[in-house]
Amino acid sequence: MKKQAALAAALIAAASLAFADAKGDEIMQRTHDVKKPDYTRSQVVMTLTDKKGTKEERKVLEYGRNKNDITSAVLVFLSPANIKDTRFLQIENKGAPDDKWIYLPSLKKTRRVNSSEGSKSFMGTDATYDDLSTREMEEDTHEFIREETKNGFSCDVVKNTPIDPKSSQYKYRMVWVDKATDYPVYTELFDKNGDLIKTITVSRIDNIDGFDIPMDNEMVNVQTKHSTSIKIIKVDVKTEIPDRVFTQDFLDTGK
């Protein structure tokens, strides 16, 4: 049975390659290859808005590292008081789910976020834990759909569909890629029933010391009418960040 399953998987993969969209692949490869700074230190304002229009503003310090093509990120929540000092660490794994840990000050404890929690909301936002991870090129097929202007950006539109449906909580994603920066500036996420569930809008991209950085982002859950906006107030891409920041010890101590 294992041999039959392996053979079936190989045939499916071969078929996927045979019907691959060369232009779609090329566009998404350029997006994947966008030049990233080795380090980022960002001051972020995150705003959660419910369907009644009630807003909750959060201040967050974000550290990023791109080392040997492996990305790592740390989020430190500075306010409001009920989540202050919550800290989150994510480390990319090639060919496997990313490692994620979260420090909860109320428990004074760091715990690993299990892969089974991927579809859960991250800190009450509209992003799930899986949404925080970048999918690998080979996990999806990439179909070029059309050219279109979106949010003032001239874009290529690509449909990304998981080769293994079980590998994603979404049936497919529609991505609008800005031709000038190769950055996705608008994304539509469709649930397993094929219904639109979320949109992600990038309304502003700044070039900071030679790197294109999305400064204003918003994720909207169109089914719950809840949204999460992320606005970068200040970003530093020049200063090296010590490796100790990207560790569980840093989560435990904050230093």
PDB file of C-alpha atoms in Angstrom:
ATOM      1  CA  MET A   1       0.000   0.000   0.000  1.00  0.00           C
ATOM      2  CA  LYS A   2       2.828   2.383   0.791  1.00  0.00           C
ATOM      3  CA  LYS A   3       4.400   1.758  -2.625  1.00  0.00           C
ATOM      4  CA  GLN A   4       1.069   2.376  -4.351  1.00  0.00           C
ATOM      5  CA  ALA A   5       0.581   5.594  -2.382  1.00  0.00           C
ATOM      6  CA  ALA A   6       4.082   6.764  -3.262  1.00  0.00           C
ATOM      7  CA  LEU A   7       3.529   5.964  -6.934  1.00  0.00           C
ATOM      8  CA  ALA A   8       0.200   7.792  -6.933  1.00  0.00           C
ATOM      9  CA  ALA A   9       1.837  10.838  -5.344  1.00  0.00           C
ATOM     10  CA  ALA A  10       4.582  10.783  -7.966  1.00  0.00           C
ATOM     11  CA  LEU A  11       2.045  10.624 -10.791  1.00  0.00           C
ATOM     12  CA  ILE A  12       0.064  13.515  -9.328  1.00  0.00           C
ATOM     13  CA  ALA A  13       3.228  15.593  -8.976  1.00  0.00           C
ATOM     14  CA  ALA A  14       4.226  14.800 -12.555  1.00  0.00           C
ATOM     15  CA  ALA A  15       0.796  15.797 -13.817  1.00  0.00           C
ATOM     16  CA  SER A  16       1.012  19.063 -11.895  1.00  0.00           C
ATOM     17  CA  LEU A  17       4.335  19.832 -13.515  1.00  0.00           C
ATOM     18  CA  ALA A  18       3.014  18.915 -16.955  1.00  0.00           C
ATOM     19  CA  PHE A  19       0.211  21.442 -16.670  1.00  0.00           C
ATOM     20  CA  ALA A  20       2.281  24.085 -14.904  1.00  0.00           C
ATOM     21  CA  ASP A  21       1.758  27.686 -16.014  1.00  0.00           C
ATOM     22  CA  ALA A  22       5.212  29.005 -16.959  1.00  0.00           C
ATOM     23  CA  LYS A  23       4.225  32.678 -16.668  1.00  0.00           C
ATOM     24  CA  GLY A  24       2.491  32.148 -13.336  1.00  0.00           C
ATOM     25  CA  ASP A  25       5.548  30.291 -12.041  1.00  0.00           C
ATOM     26  CA  GLU A  26       7.845  33.057 -13.242  1.00  0.00           C
ATOM     27  CA  ILE A  27       5.821  35.794 -11.532  1.00  0.00           C
ATOM     28  CA  MET A  28       5.645  33.967  -8.209  1.00  0.00           C
ATOM     29  CA  GLN A  29       9.342  33.072  -8.403  1.00  0.00           C
ATOM     30  CA  ARG A  30      10.180  36.769  -8.736  1.00  0.00           C
ATOM     31  CA  THR A  31       7.993  37.463  -5.701  1.00  0.00           C
ATOM     32  CA  HIS A  32       9.786  34.729  -3.784  1.00  0.00           C
ATOM     33  CA  ASP A  33      13.187  36.156  -4.804  1.00  0.00           C
ATOM     34  CA  VAL A  34      12.513  39.789  -3.802  1.00  0.00           C
ATOM     35  CA  LYS A  35      15.608  41.193  -2.107  1.00  0.00           C
ATOM     36  CA  LYS A  36      15.203  41.224   1.671  1.00  0.00           C
ATOM     37  CA  PRO A  37      17.298  43.057   4.257  1.00  0.00           C
ATOM     38  CA  ASP A  38      19.428  40.943   6.577  1.00  0.00           C
ATOM     39  CA  TYR A  39      17.751  42.591   9.570  1.00  0.00           C
ATOM     40  CA  THR A  40      14.706  44.743  10.274  1.00  0.00           C
ATOM     41  CA  ARG A  41      13.600  46.474  13.432  1.00  0.00           C
ATOM     42  CA  SER A  42      10.122  47.965  13.100  1.00  0.00           C
ATOM     43  CA  GLN A  43       7.802  49.990  15.279  1.00  0.00           C
ATOM     44  CA  VAL A  44       4.279  48.865  14.426  1.00  0.00           C
ATOM     45  CA  VAL A  45       0.768  50.010  15.229  1.00  0.00           C
ATOM     46  CA  MET A  46      -1.764  47.196  14.909  1.00  0.00           C
ATOM     47  CA  THR A  47      -5.472  48.048  14.920  1.00  0.00           C
ATOM     48  CA  LEU A  48      -8.223  45.442  15.354  1.00  0.00           C
ATOM     49  CA  THR A  49     -11.721  46.517  14.277  1.00  0.00           C
ATOM     50  CA  ASP A  50     -14.850  44.442  14.899  1.00  0.00           C
ATOM     51  CA  LYS A  51     -18.049  44.440  12.840  1.00  0.00           C
ATOM     52  CA  LYS A  52     -19.533  47.197  15.023  1.00  0.00           C
ATOM     53  CA  GLY A  53     -16.548  49.469  14.305  1.00  0.00           C
ATOM     54  CA  THR A  54     -15.051  49.129  17.779  1.00  0.00           C
ATOM     55  CA  LYS A  55     -11.270  49.476  17.580  1.00  0.00           C
ATOM     56  CA  GLU A  56      -8.423  48.159  19.698  1.00  0.00           C
ATOM     57  CA  GLU A  57      -4.983  49.641  19.072  1.00  0.00           C
ATOM     58  CA  ARG A  58      -1.814  47.709  19.850  1.00  0.00           C
ATOM     59  CA  LYS A  59       1.807  48.798  19.765  1.00  0.00           C
ATOM     60  CA  VAL A  60       4.282  46.161  18.667  1.00  0.00           C
ATOM     61  CA  LEU A  61       8.043  45.945  18.233  1.00  0.00           C
ATOM     62  CA  GLU A  62       9.019  43.571  15.427  1.00  0.00           C
ATOM     63  CA  TYR A  63      12.464  42.101  14.784  1.00  0.00           C
ATOM     64  CA  GLY A  64      13.264  40.319  11.528  1.00  0.00           C
ATOM     65  CA  ARG A  65      16.297  38.359  10.332  1.00  0.00           C
ATOM     66  CA  ASN A  66      17.124  36.817   6.953  1.00  0.00           C
ATOM     67  CA  LYS A  67      20.182  34.616   7.375  1.00  0.00           C
ATOM     68  CA  ASN A  68      21.269  31.959   4.873  1.00  0.00           C
ATOM     69  CA  ASP A  69      17.866  32.405   3.182  1.00  0.00           C
ATOM     70  CA  ILE A  70      16.140  31.415   6.444  1.00  0.00           C
ATOM     71  CA  THR A  71      13.791  34.036   7.856  1.00  0.00           C
ATOM     72  CA  SER A  72      13.066  34.526  11.539  1.00  0.00           C
ATOM     73  CA  ALA A  73      10.764  36.994  13.257  1.00  0.00           C
ATOM     74  CA  VAL A  74      10.057  38.136  16.795  1.00  0.00           C
ATOM     75  CA  LEU A  75       7.042  40.196  17.867  1.00  0.00           C
ATOM     76  CA  VAL A  76       6.985  41.986  21.213  1.00  0.00           C
ATOM     77  CA  PHE A  77       3.628  43.438  22.278  1.00  0.00           C
ATOM     78  CA  LEU A  78       4.107  46.730  24.129  1.00  0.00           C
ATOM     79  CA  SER A  79       0.450  47.662  24.694  1.00  0.00           C
ATOM     80  CA  PRO A  80      -2.364  47.490  25.735  1.00  0.00           C
ATOM     81  CA  ALA A  81      -1.761  46.360  29.302  1.00  0.00           C
ATOM     82  CA  ASN A  82      -3.658  43.057  29.021  1.00  0.00           C
ATOM     83  CA  ILE A  83      -1.209  41.703  26.410  1.00  0.00           C
ATOM     84  CA  LYS A  84       1.891  43.733  27.278  1.00  0.00           C
ATOM     85  CA  ASP A  85       5.131  41.687  27.190  1.00  0.00           C
ATOM     86  CA  THR A  86       3.585  38.877  25.139  1.00  0.00           C
ATOM     87  CA  ARG A  87       6.379  37.718  22.839  1.00  0.00           C
ATOM     88  CA  PHE A  88       6.249  35.525  19.731  1.00  0.00           C
ATOM     89  CA  LEU A  89       9.059  33.813  17.802  1.00  0.00           C
ATOM     90  CA  GLN A  90       8.870  32.169  14.388  1.00  0.00           C
ATOM     91  CA  ILE A  91      11.756  30.435  12.605  1.00  0.00           C
ATOM     92  CA  GLU A  92      11.389  29.237   9.026  1.00  0.00           C
ATOM     93  CA  ASN A  93      11.960  25.595   8.162  1.00  0.00           C
ATOM     94  CA  LYS A  94      12.586  24.601   4.554  1.00  0.00           C
ATOM     95  CA  GLY A  95      10.328  21.719   3.546  1.00  0.00           C
ATOM     96  CA  ALA A  96       8.631  21.539   6.953  1.00  0.00           C
ATOM     97  CA  PRO A  97       6.263  23.670   9.062  1.00  0.00           C
ATOM     98  CA  ASP A  98       7.889  26.702  10.646  1.00  0.00           C
ATOM     99  CA  ASP A  99       8.803  26.552  14.321  1.00  0.00           C
ATOM    100  CA  LYS A 100       6.702  28.895  16.460  1.00  0.00           C
ATOM    101  CA  TRP A 101       6.780  29.745  20.163  1.00  0.00           C
ATOM    102  CA  ILE A 102       4.821  32.229  22.254  1.00  0.00           C
ATOM    103  CA  TYR A 103       5.548  33.674  25.693  1.00  0.00           C
ATOM    104  CA  LEU A 104       2.441  34.440  27.767  1.00  0.00           C
ATOM    105  CA  PRO A 105       3.213  36.821  30.654  1.00  0.00           C
ATOM    106  CA  SER A 106       0.119  35.743  32.581  1.00  0.00           C
ATOM    107  CA  LEU A 107       1.597  32.234  32.782  1.00  0.00           C
ATOM    108  CA  LYS A 108       5.232  33.384  32.827  1.00  0.00           C
ATOM    109  CA  LYS A 109       5.898  30.579  30.399  1.00  0.00           C
ATOM    110  CA  THR A 110       6.982  30.011  26.788  1.00  0.00           C
ATOM    111  CA  ARG A 111       5.226  27.260  24.881  1.00  0.00           C
ATOM    112  CA  ARG A 112       5.581  25.835  21.398  1.00  0.00           C
ATOM    113  CA  VAL A 113       2.718  26.463  18.998  1.00  0.00           C
ATOM    114  CA  ASN A 114       1.846  23.046  17.572  1.00  0.00           C
ATOM    115  CA  SER A 115       1.152  22.540  13.875  1.00  0.00           C
ATOM    116  CA  SER A 116      -2.371  21.395  14.820  1.00  0.00           C
ATOM    117  CA  GLU A 117      -3.054  24.990  15.930  1.00  0.00           C
ATOM    118  CA  GLY A 118      -2.337  26.396  12.471  1.00  0.00           C
ATOM    119  CA  SER A 119      -5.922  27.445  11.773  1.00  0.00           C
ATOM    120  CA  LYS A 120      -6.302  29.267  15.114  1.00  0.00           C
ATOM    121  CA  SER A 121      -6.292  33.058  15.310  1.00  0.00           C
ATOM    122  CA  PHE A 122      -2.978  34.673  16.213  1.00  0.00           C
ATOM    123  CA  MET A 123      -3.542  36.952  19.216  1.00  0.00           C
ATOM    124  CA  GLY A 124      -7.158  37.673  18.242  1.00  0.00           C
ATOM    125  CA  THR A 125      -6.160  39.046  14.828  1.00  0.00           C
ATOM    126  CA  ASP A 126      -7.605  37.982  11.486  1.00  0.00           C
ATOM    127  CA  ALA A 127      -4.393  36.094  10.721  1.00  0.00           C
ATOM    128  CA  THR A 128      -4.070  32.453  11.702  1.00  0.00           C
ATOM    129  CA  TYR A 129      -0.767  30.949  12.789  1.00  0.00           C
ATOM    130  CA  ASP A 130      -0.486  29.359   9.336  1.00  0.00           C
ATOM    131  CA  ASP A 131      -1.039  32.764   7.702  1.00  0.00           C
ATOM    132  CA  LEU A 132       2.211  33.925   9.293  1.00  0.00           C
ATOM    133  CA  SER A 133       4.198  31.324   7.341  1.00  0.00           C
ATOM    134  CA  THR A 134       5.314  31.705   3.736  1.00  0.00           C
ATOM    135  CA  ARG A 135       4.420  28.778   1.507  1.00  0.00           C
ATOM    136  CA  GLU A 136       7.179  27.263  -0.607  1.00  0.00           C
ATOM    137  CA  MET A 137       6.952  27.615  -4.388  1.00  0.00           C
ATOM    138  CA  GLU A 138       6.662  23.879  -4.959  1.00  0.00           C
ATOM    139  CA  GLU A 139       3.632  23.560  -2.660  1.00  0.00           C
ATOM    140  CA  ASP A 140       1.308  25.278  -5.153  1.00  0.00           C
ATOM    141  CA  THR A 141       0.492  25.554  -8.816  1.00  0.00           C
ATOM    142  CA  HIS A 142       0.620  29.118 -10.145  1.00  0.00           C
ATOM    143  CA  GLU A 143      -1.786  30.088 -12.921  1.00  0.00           C
ATOM    144  CA  PHE A 144      -1.445  33.487 -14.603  1.00  0.00           C
ATOM    145  CA  ILE A 145      -4.948  34.969 -14.947  1.00  0.00           C
ATOM    146  CA  ARG A 146      -4.661  38.526 -16.280  1.00  0.00           C
ATOM    147  CA  GLU A 147      -3.101  41.968 -15.891  1.00  0.00           C
ATOM    148  CA  GLU A 148      -5.000  44.474 -13.772  1.00  0.00           C
ATOM    149  CA  THR A 149      -4.552  47.722 -11.834  1.00  0.00           C
ATOM    150  CA  LYS A 150      -5.197  47.326  -8.102  1.00  0.00           C
ATOM    151  CA  ASN A 151      -4.816  49.887  -5.298  1.00  0.00           C
ATOM    152  CA  GLY A 152      -3.037  52.126  -7.819  1.00  0.00           C
ATOM    153  CA  PHE A 153      -0.479  49.400  -8.645  1.00  0.00           C
ATOM    154  CA  SER A 154      -0.053  47.825 -12.086  1.00  0.00           C
ATOM    155  CA  CYS A 155      -0.333  44.096 -11.354  1.00  0.00           C
ATOM    156  CA  ASP A 156      -0.161  40.566 -12.682  1.00  0.00           C
ATOM    157  CA  VAL A 157      -2.911  38.375 -11.217  1.00  0.00           C
ATOM    158  CA  VAL A 158      -1.974  34.782 -10.316  1.00  0.00           C
ATOM    159  CA  LYS A 159      -4.097  31.957  -8.917  1.00  0.00           C
ATOM    160  CA  ASN A 160      -2.201  29.803  -6.405  1.00  0.00           C
ATOM    161  CA  THR A 161      -3.713  26.384  -5.708  1.00  0.00           C
ATOM    162  CA  PRO A 162      -2.251  23.858  -3.220  1.00  0.00           C
ATOM    163  CA  ILE A 163      -1.000  20.673  -4.890  1.00  0.00           C
ATOM    164  CA  ASP A 164      -1.927  18.859  -1.680  1.00  0.00           C
ATOM    165  CA  PRO A 165      -5.273  20.286  -0.503  1.00  0.00           C
ATOM    166  CA  LYS A 166      -4.518  19.141   3.051  1.00  0.00           C
ATOM    167  CA  SER A 167      -1.448  21.388   3.184  1.00  0.00           C
ATOM    168  CA  SER A 168      -3.493  24.587   3.357  1.00  0.00           C
ATOM    169  CA  GLN A 169      -6.610  25.840   5.101  1.00  0.00           C
ATOM    170  CA  TYR A 170      -7.536  27.594   1.832  1.00  0.00           C
ATOM    171  CA  LYS A 171      -8.837  26.081  -1.396  1.00  0.00           C
ATOM    172  CA  TYR A 172      -6.849  28.655  -3.390  1.00  0.00           C
ATOM    173  CA  ARG A 173      -5.475  32.182  -3.307  1.00  0.00           C
ATOM    174  CA  MET A 174      -5.713  34.964  -5.891  1.00  0.00           C
ATOM    175  CA  VAL A 175      -2.678  37.242  -5.753  1.00  0.00           C
ATOM    176  CA  TRP A 176      -2.170  40.647  -7.375  1.00  0.00           C
ATOM    177  CA  VAL A 177       1.604  41.174  -7.809  1.00  0.00           C
ATOM    178  CA  ASP A 178       2.905  44.710  -8.354  1.00  0.00           C
ATOM    179  CA  LYS A 179       5.028  44.720 -11.527  1.00  0.00           C
ATOM    180  CA  ALA A 180       7.364  47.429 -10.217  1.00  0.00           C
ATOM    181  CA  THR A 181       8.342  45.783  -6.932  1.00  0.00           C
ATOM    182  CA  ASP A 182       7.249  42.130  -7.447  1.00  0.00           C
ATOM    183  CA  TYR A 183       5.405  42.473  -4.142  1.00  0.00           C
ATOM    184  CA  PRO A 184       1.853  41.108  -3.589  1.00  0.00           C
ATOM    185  CA  VAL A 185      -0.329  44.172  -3.009  1.00  0.00           C
ATOM    186  CA  TYR A 186      -3.693  42.430  -2.843  1.00  0.00           C
ATOM    187  CA  THR A 187      -4.673  38.849  -2.021  1.00  0.00           C
ATOM    188  CA  GLU A 188      -7.995  37.036  -1.895  1.00  0.00           C
ATOM    189  CA  LEU A 189      -8.179  33.851   0.199  1.00  0.00           C
ATOM    190  CA  PHE A 190     -10.913  31.299  -0.478  1.00  0.00           C
ATOM    191  CA  ASP A 191     -12.108  28.746   2.063  1.00  0.00           C
ATOM    192  CA  LYS A 192     -12.547  25.028   1.412  1.00  0.00           C
ATOM    193  CA  ASN A 193     -16.042  25.672   0.007  1.00  0.00           C
ATOM    194  CA  GLY A 194     -14.605  28.070  -2.554  1.00  0.00           C
ATOM    195  CA  ASP A 195     -16.072  31.137  -0.817  1.00  0.00           C
ATOM    196  CA  LEU A 196     -14.051  34.301  -0.288  1.00  0.00           C
ATOM    197  CA  ILE A 197     -13.064  34.494   3.383  1.00  0.00           C
ATOM    198  CA  LYS A 198     -10.253  37.062   3.639  1.00  0.00           C
ATOM    199  CA  THR A 199      -8.604  39.856   1.714  1.00  0.00           C
ATOM    200  CA  ILE A 200      -5.155  41.329   2.298  1.00  0.00           C
ATOM    201  CA  THR A 201      -4.473  44.838   1.001  1.00  0.00           C
ATOM    202  CA  VAL A 202      -1.103  46.592   0.853  1.00  0.00           C
ATOM    203  CA  SER A 203      -1.769  50.278   0.237  1.00  0.00           C
ATOM    204  CA  ARG A 204       1.753  51.661   0.570  1.00  0.00           C
ATOM    205  CA  ILE A 205       5.247  50.401  -0.217  1.00  0.00           C
ATOM    206  CA  ASP A 206       8.304  52.504   0.673  1.00  0.00           C
ATOM    207  CA  ASN A 207      11.860  51.985  -0.491  1.00  0.00           C
ATOM    208  CA  ILE A 208      13.971  52.036   2.660  1.00  0.00           C
ATOM    209  CA  ASP A 209      17.714  52.055   2.032  1.00  0.00           C
ATOM    210  CA  GLY A 210      17.276  50.028  -1.161  1.00  0.00           C
ATOM    211  CA  PHE A 211      14.626  47.613   0.125  1.00  0.00           C
ATOM    212  CA  ASP A 212      10.914  47.701  -0.721  1.00  0.00           C
ATOM    213  CA  ILE A 213       8.978  47.548   2.542  1.00  0.00           C
ATOM    214  CA  PRO A 214       5.156  47.273   2.802  1.00  0.00           C
ATOM    215  CA  MET A 215       4.244  50.015   5.271  1.00  0.00           C
ATOM    216  CA  ASP A 216       0.431  49.861   5.380  1.00  0.00           C
ATOM    217  CA  ASN A 217      -1.384  46.497   5.338  1.00  0.00           C
ATOM    218  CA  GLU A 218      -4.907  45.381   6.157  1.00  0.00           C
ATOM    219  CA  MET A 219      -6.431  41.909   6.455  1.00  0.00           C
ATOM    220  CA  VAL A 220     -10.219  41.721   6.396  1.00  0.00           C
ATOM    221  CA  ASN A 221     -12.319  38.665   7.198  1.00  0.00           C
ATOM    222  CA  VAL A 222     -15.244  39.311   4.869  1.00  0.00           C
ATOM    223  CA  GLN A 223     -17.338  36.633   6.576  1.00  0.00           C
ATOM    224  CA  THR A 224     -17.029  37.970  10.140  1.00  0.00           C
ATOM    225  CA  LYS A 225     -16.585  41.657   9.152  1.00  0.00           C
ATOM    226  CA  HIS A 226     -13.517  41.873  11.415  1.00  0.00           C
ATOM    227  CA  SER A 227     -10.276  43.481  10.260  1.00  0.00           C
ATOM    228  CA  THR A 228      -6.651  43.855  11.313  1.00  0.00           C
ATOM    229  CA  SER A 229      -4.510  46.719  10.031  1.00  0.00           C
ATOM    230  CA  ILE A 230      -0.745  46.891  10.426  1.00  0.00           C
ATOM    231  CA  LYS A 231       1.006  50.223   9.998  1.00  0.00           C
ATOM    232  CA  ILE A 232       4.792  50.459  10.222  1.00  0.00           C
ATOM    233  CA  ILE A 233       5.683  53.754  11.880  1.00  0.00           C
ATOM    234  CA  LYS A 234       9.460  53.386  11.714  1.00  0.00           C
ATOM    235  CA  VAL A 235      11.795  50.729  10.327  1.00  0.00           C
ATOM    236  CA  ASP A 236      15.562  50.237  10.555  1.00  0.00           C
ATOM    237  CA  VAL A 237      17.191  47.899   8.006  1.00  0.00           C
ATOM    238  CA  LYS A 238      20.817  48.809   8.720  1.00  0.00           C
ATOM    239  CA  THR A 239      21.435  47.771  12.325  1.00  0.00           C
ATOM    240  CA  GLU A 240      22.417  44.172  13.004  1.00  0.00           C
ATOM    241  CA  ILE A 241      20.272  42.387  15.579  1.00  0.00           C
ATOM    242  CA  PRO A 242      21.989  39.931  17.956  1.00  0.00           C
ATOM    243  CA  ASP A 243      21.220  36.254  17.359  1.00  0.00           C
ATOM    244  CA  ARG A 244      20.058  35.908  20.989  1.00  0.00           C
ATOM    245  CA  VAL A 245      16.919  37.910  20.113  1.00  0.00           C
ATOM    246  CA  PHE A 246      15.744  35.004  17.962  1.00  0.00           C
ATOM    247  CA  THR A 247      15.767  32.455  20.776  1.00  0.00           C
ATOM    248  CA  GLN A 248      13.398  31.038  23.358  1.00  0.00           C
ATOM    249  CA  ASP A 249      15.593  32.569  26.080  1.00  0.00           C
ATOM    250  CA  PHE A 250      14.732  36.018  24.717  1.00  0.00           C
ATOM    251  CA  LEU A 251      11.050  35.131  24.841  1.00  0.00           C
ATOM    252  CA  ASP A 252      11.422  34.100  28.481  1.00  0.00           C
ATOM    253  CA  THR A 253      13.355  37.197  29.583  1.00  0.00           C
ATOM    254  CA  GLY A 254      12.734  39.907  27.008  1.00  0.00           C
ATOM    255  CA  LYS A 255      16.461  40.622  26.917  1.00  0.00           C
TER     256      LYS A 255
END
